[in-house]
Amino acid sequence: MEHALLEMRGITKVYPNGVVANHDVHFSLREGEIHAIAGENGAGKSTLMKIMFGMEEPSEGDISIRGEKVKLQSPQDAIDRGIGMVHQHFMLVPSFTVAENMVLGMEPRKGVGFNYNEAVRLTEETARKYNLAVNPKAKVEDLTVGMKQKVEILKALVRGAKILILDEPTAVLTPQETEELFVELQHLKEQGHTIVFISHKLKEVKAICDRITIMRGGRSEGVFQTKDVTEQEISRLMVGRDVVLKYDKDNVPFGKPVLSVDKLSVHDSQGKALLEEVSFAVREGQIVGIAGVEGNGQNQLVEALTGGLHAVSSSGSVKVNATDILAADILRIRSLGVSYIPEDRMRQGAAGDASISDNLISTRYRSKDMNKGPLLNGKRIAALAASLVEEFKVRCSGPQQPIGMLSGGNMQKVVVARECSTSPQLLIAEQPTRGVDIGAAQFIHQKLLELRSAGSGIVLLSADLNEILELSDSLLVMYEGEIVAYFENPSKVSEEELGLYMLGINRQDKQQIGRAVNHV
Amino acid sequence: MFKVKYFEVIRTAAVILIALAIAFIIISLVSDQPLKTIGIFLWEPISTKGHIGNVIEMAIPLMFTGLAVSLLFRANMFNLGAEGIFYFSGVVASVLAIHLSLNSWFHPVVAIAAGSIVGALLSAIPGILKAKWNANELVTSLMFNNILFGVGLYLLNYHLRDAKAFANVSYKFQETAQLSKIFTGTRIHTGLIIVLVMIVLAHLFLYRTKWGYELRMTGVNRDFARYSGMKTAKVIILVHLIAGFIAGMGGSVEVLGMYNRFQWASLPGYGLDGALVAMLAKNNPLSVIGSALFLAYIRIGADMMARLSDVPSEMISIIQAVIILLISAEQFLKFWKNRMLLKEAKANA
């Protein structure tokens, strides 16, 4: 059997905080193919690529190129062996020209000086060879995102890359730019380059990739010929659920409004509208879902609801039980009974080096219950932590274990436990199940529904359409800072129909959207 | 079977052993009688009551500054301002020790309280700069050390200096201001009791009060603390106030406990030593006791060695440098931790 171009065997990567990002992963790359690596956020795709590019060393396992074992200890090692990487966030110097960026670290010289003309010539030559048109003398800061990406690809090629790793290359591109990129990639493939394409957009994977490796929860779920599998099959392997979610919801009538947002507008420092006249209400016992492609104002909306708004100007009002919270600080908002499950549990949701117990009390350590005179009531805290760990089925060695050592799903359960166990009036749940395994996700959904039955109002923001359609009592769609659709019975809406609104192709009339305020 | 959670303890012990081993190697190379010299280094500090007294006397200021720095480090503030505050509060306490007339109960209490409060207020300045404008606390605190030293030296030279003395020292303190000795045959003074009380209080504060909890959470992840509703700017100012108070108390206690005149013509170095003590103690108040005693022990040992053998006491700087280097080098023994992590991860999978 001929050797694969690049083979990774039994790769396991444990980060110093105990997170197992890769678990016994096998990956093999054939010469001249476009090979997709697909998986949800947190599935371990990026870690695997970092190992391939020498940015991380695996804890276990080995890598061979053309049958020869190699040790990649730095990106330079990888570059020397013909591996190039295009990062999701470009690694370019904005104030330099394209040509200068191109030769960074391998500058052609004239005597002791830098030979700029040679750099320009080299850039032009490479650009012509690979049919990637760029202007060598343009400054990088003036380029469009698509252009910057071309420069990144050229940068890798100039360094002699035969294997090109593209980390979510289309995430930042417009559909036209994506088309163009695909043509370029095909061209590269014809010239004998091998491409690793990381993505979770299945259509794109189907469109240009020859083979696909699917990852889930740090493990590889197998390698497939792209033409042999359907999108449904890929997605099933990625998320690991066969059946779509179905829950029985209590039929409790909604109570009085707990949250009313009225004509909320937010502008950034350049005066660009981030939110425009957003109005809706959430009542007791109601889950209001907010769908939309990332970056259409959801972040600003959540900030306005949770006290993190740093925009230059905002107008309108956000009321929790008749108290306007637009200018209130976080402590005040929380004291009104607002809980918040943040999108990024590592950055905001948890203190990694602190214990599970410390993480569980962060929003209620001030309360009389938890204190005894000037001291914290250690017994009460221990009892609370133990009961929450048990109720939320957090898999750990005990409440004193540092939370950073838990898996993503268990860490998220701690966050959910903290936010849901204070009987909140209003819960803002932002991507509550992102990057967690299906078991934990279902558990979290159950907890949200329990909270709903107990009369809490919930705002649910999620990129998982299945989740949002299934859980929400009513659904808003955001596009470019505005609400463009309102549905009273989300389980009757199809994902395709929702997609049209999310992409801004359809929008409802004002009257229909206006019903979001009263839910009549 | 070792567990990951004991890793830091093991690592610290390994660092100390390596540092001592290097010291022994150097002694063997330099000394004509290496075994005897090593014997002096290790044994002399604990050979007599007087020498043990020396170790404990030296540990007192180290505990004060080590405690102050531990709290700052705990809040993720890399502030080395304990040095200047320790010095300047010593000057403040000296002024009151010279000029006030009180009975021997109140005199030291007033002088130490004044030194502590001045320390707290001075320390608040870099704290406020950090909390409000995000000015790097390392830079501002180091600059403050210079300023405080300059002002303190000015006060010593132009207002406190005793012209009749033959050195650059202040007037004599009133007898009433000096701290009393608590063990005969040693110079151990009541400052020991004060610092132990402070350490226990700091321990309770850090682990058992809501303010200490806020401090720890702000230190681990400031975004998390803010998200949870904590006012992290206030927390940062508070920890600076407390640390300045403790460092200032340390300077005042040291001056009144060990001397009868103020006589530091240069920064005494206890503030920076405090950072070393805090690192060895992993920023745990109770562990500060042990790490300050250890540092004092090897210093007295080096002192004795210089007096009784042919190896100079500067050798101790090498040990300290190795300890700082290895403790702050995160990669040291990392491979071993990674192996342990891998094993535990596999056991759990």
Tab-separated table of N, CA, C and O in Angstrom, chain A residues 16 57, chain B residues 7 11 325-338:
chain	number	residue	atom	x	y	z
A	16	PRO	N	-3.025	21.924	29.518
A	16	PRO	CA	-2.598	21.976	30.924
A	16	PRO	C	-3.750	22.145	31.900
A	16	PRO	O	-3.648	21.760	33.056
A	57	GLU	N	2.129	20.705	20.544
A	57	GLU	CA	2.669	19.365	20.469
A	57	GLU	C	1.649	18.393	21.023
A	57	GLU	O	1.019	18.669	22.045
B	7	PHE	N	0.679	18.693	42.335
B	7	PHE	CA	1.787	19.031	41.468
B	7	PHE	C	2.559	20.258	41.934
B	7	PHE	O	3.783	20.252	42.012
B	11	ARG	N	6.404	20.519	42.934
B	11	ARG	CA	7.259	21.358	42.119
B	11	ARG	C	8.072	22.316	42.999
B	11	ARG	O	9.269	22.483	42.827
B	325	LEU	N	13.879	31.770	39.408
B	325	LEU	CA	13.886	31.343	38.013
B	325	LEU	C	13.020	30.100	37.816
B	325	LEU	O	12.169	30.042	36.932
B	326	LEU	N	13.241	29.117	38.655
B	326	LEU	CA	12.535	27.843	38.456
B	326	LEU	C	11.057	27.949	38.827
B	326	LEU	O	10.214	27.349	38.181
B	327	ILE	N	10.765	28.723	39.885
B	327	ILE	CA	9.352	28.850	40.281
B	327	ILE	C	8.570	29.582	39.205
B	327	ILE	O	7.437	29.241	38.877
B	328	SER	N	9.189	30.640	38.643
B	328	SER	CA	8.427	31.408	37.659
B	328	SER	C	8.478	30.761	36.270
B	328	SER	O	7.719	31.137	35.391
B	329	ALA	N	9.383	29.800	36.086
B	329	ALA	CA	9.453	29.121	34.793
B	329	ALA	C	8.338	28.089	34.726
B	329	ALA	O	8.433	27.010	35.312
B	330	GLU	N	7.271	28.425	34.010
B	330	GLU	CA	6.103	27.548	34.012
B	330	GLU	C	6.384	26.188	33.389
B	330	GLU	O	5.727	25.203	33.690
B	331	GLN	N	7.370	26.171	32.520
B	331	GLN	CA	7.616	24.928	31.804
B	331	GLN	C	8.338	23.891	32.668
B	331	GLN	O	8.392	22.729	32.331
B	332	PHE	N	8.927	24.364	33.802
B	332	PHE	CA	9.713	23.463	34.618
B	332	PHE	C	8.854	22.295	35.146
B	332	PHE	O	7.833	22.528	35.786
B	333	LEU	N	9.267	21.101	34.847
B	333	LEU	CA	8.540	19.878	35.239
B	333	LEU	C	7.179	19.753	34.559
B	333	LEU	O	6.359	18.942	34.946
B	334	LYS	N	6.940	20.594	33.546
B	334	LYS	CA	5.660	20.577	32.865
B	334	LYS	C	5.404	19.217	32.201
B	334	LYS	O	4.301	18.687	32.228
B	335	PHE	N	6.495	18.668	31.611
B	335	PHE	CA	6.335	17.398	30.901
B	335	PHE	C	5.747	16.347	31.837
B	335	PHE	O	4.928	15.527	31.460
B	336	TRP	N	6.162	16.452	33.108
B	336	TRP	CA	5.713	15.477	34.090
B	336	TRP	C	4.240	15.694	34.414
B	336	TRP	O	3.447	14.763	34.508
B	337	LYS	N	3.863	16.976	34.517
B	337	LYS	CA	2.466	17.290	34.769
B	337	LYS	C	1.613	16.787	33.601
B	337	LYS	O	0.553	16.215	33.794
B	338	ASN	N	2.116	17.027	32.368
B	338	ASN	CA	1.364	16.582	31.201
B	338	ASN	C	1.156	15.078	31.216
B	338	ASN	O	0.096	14.581	30.854
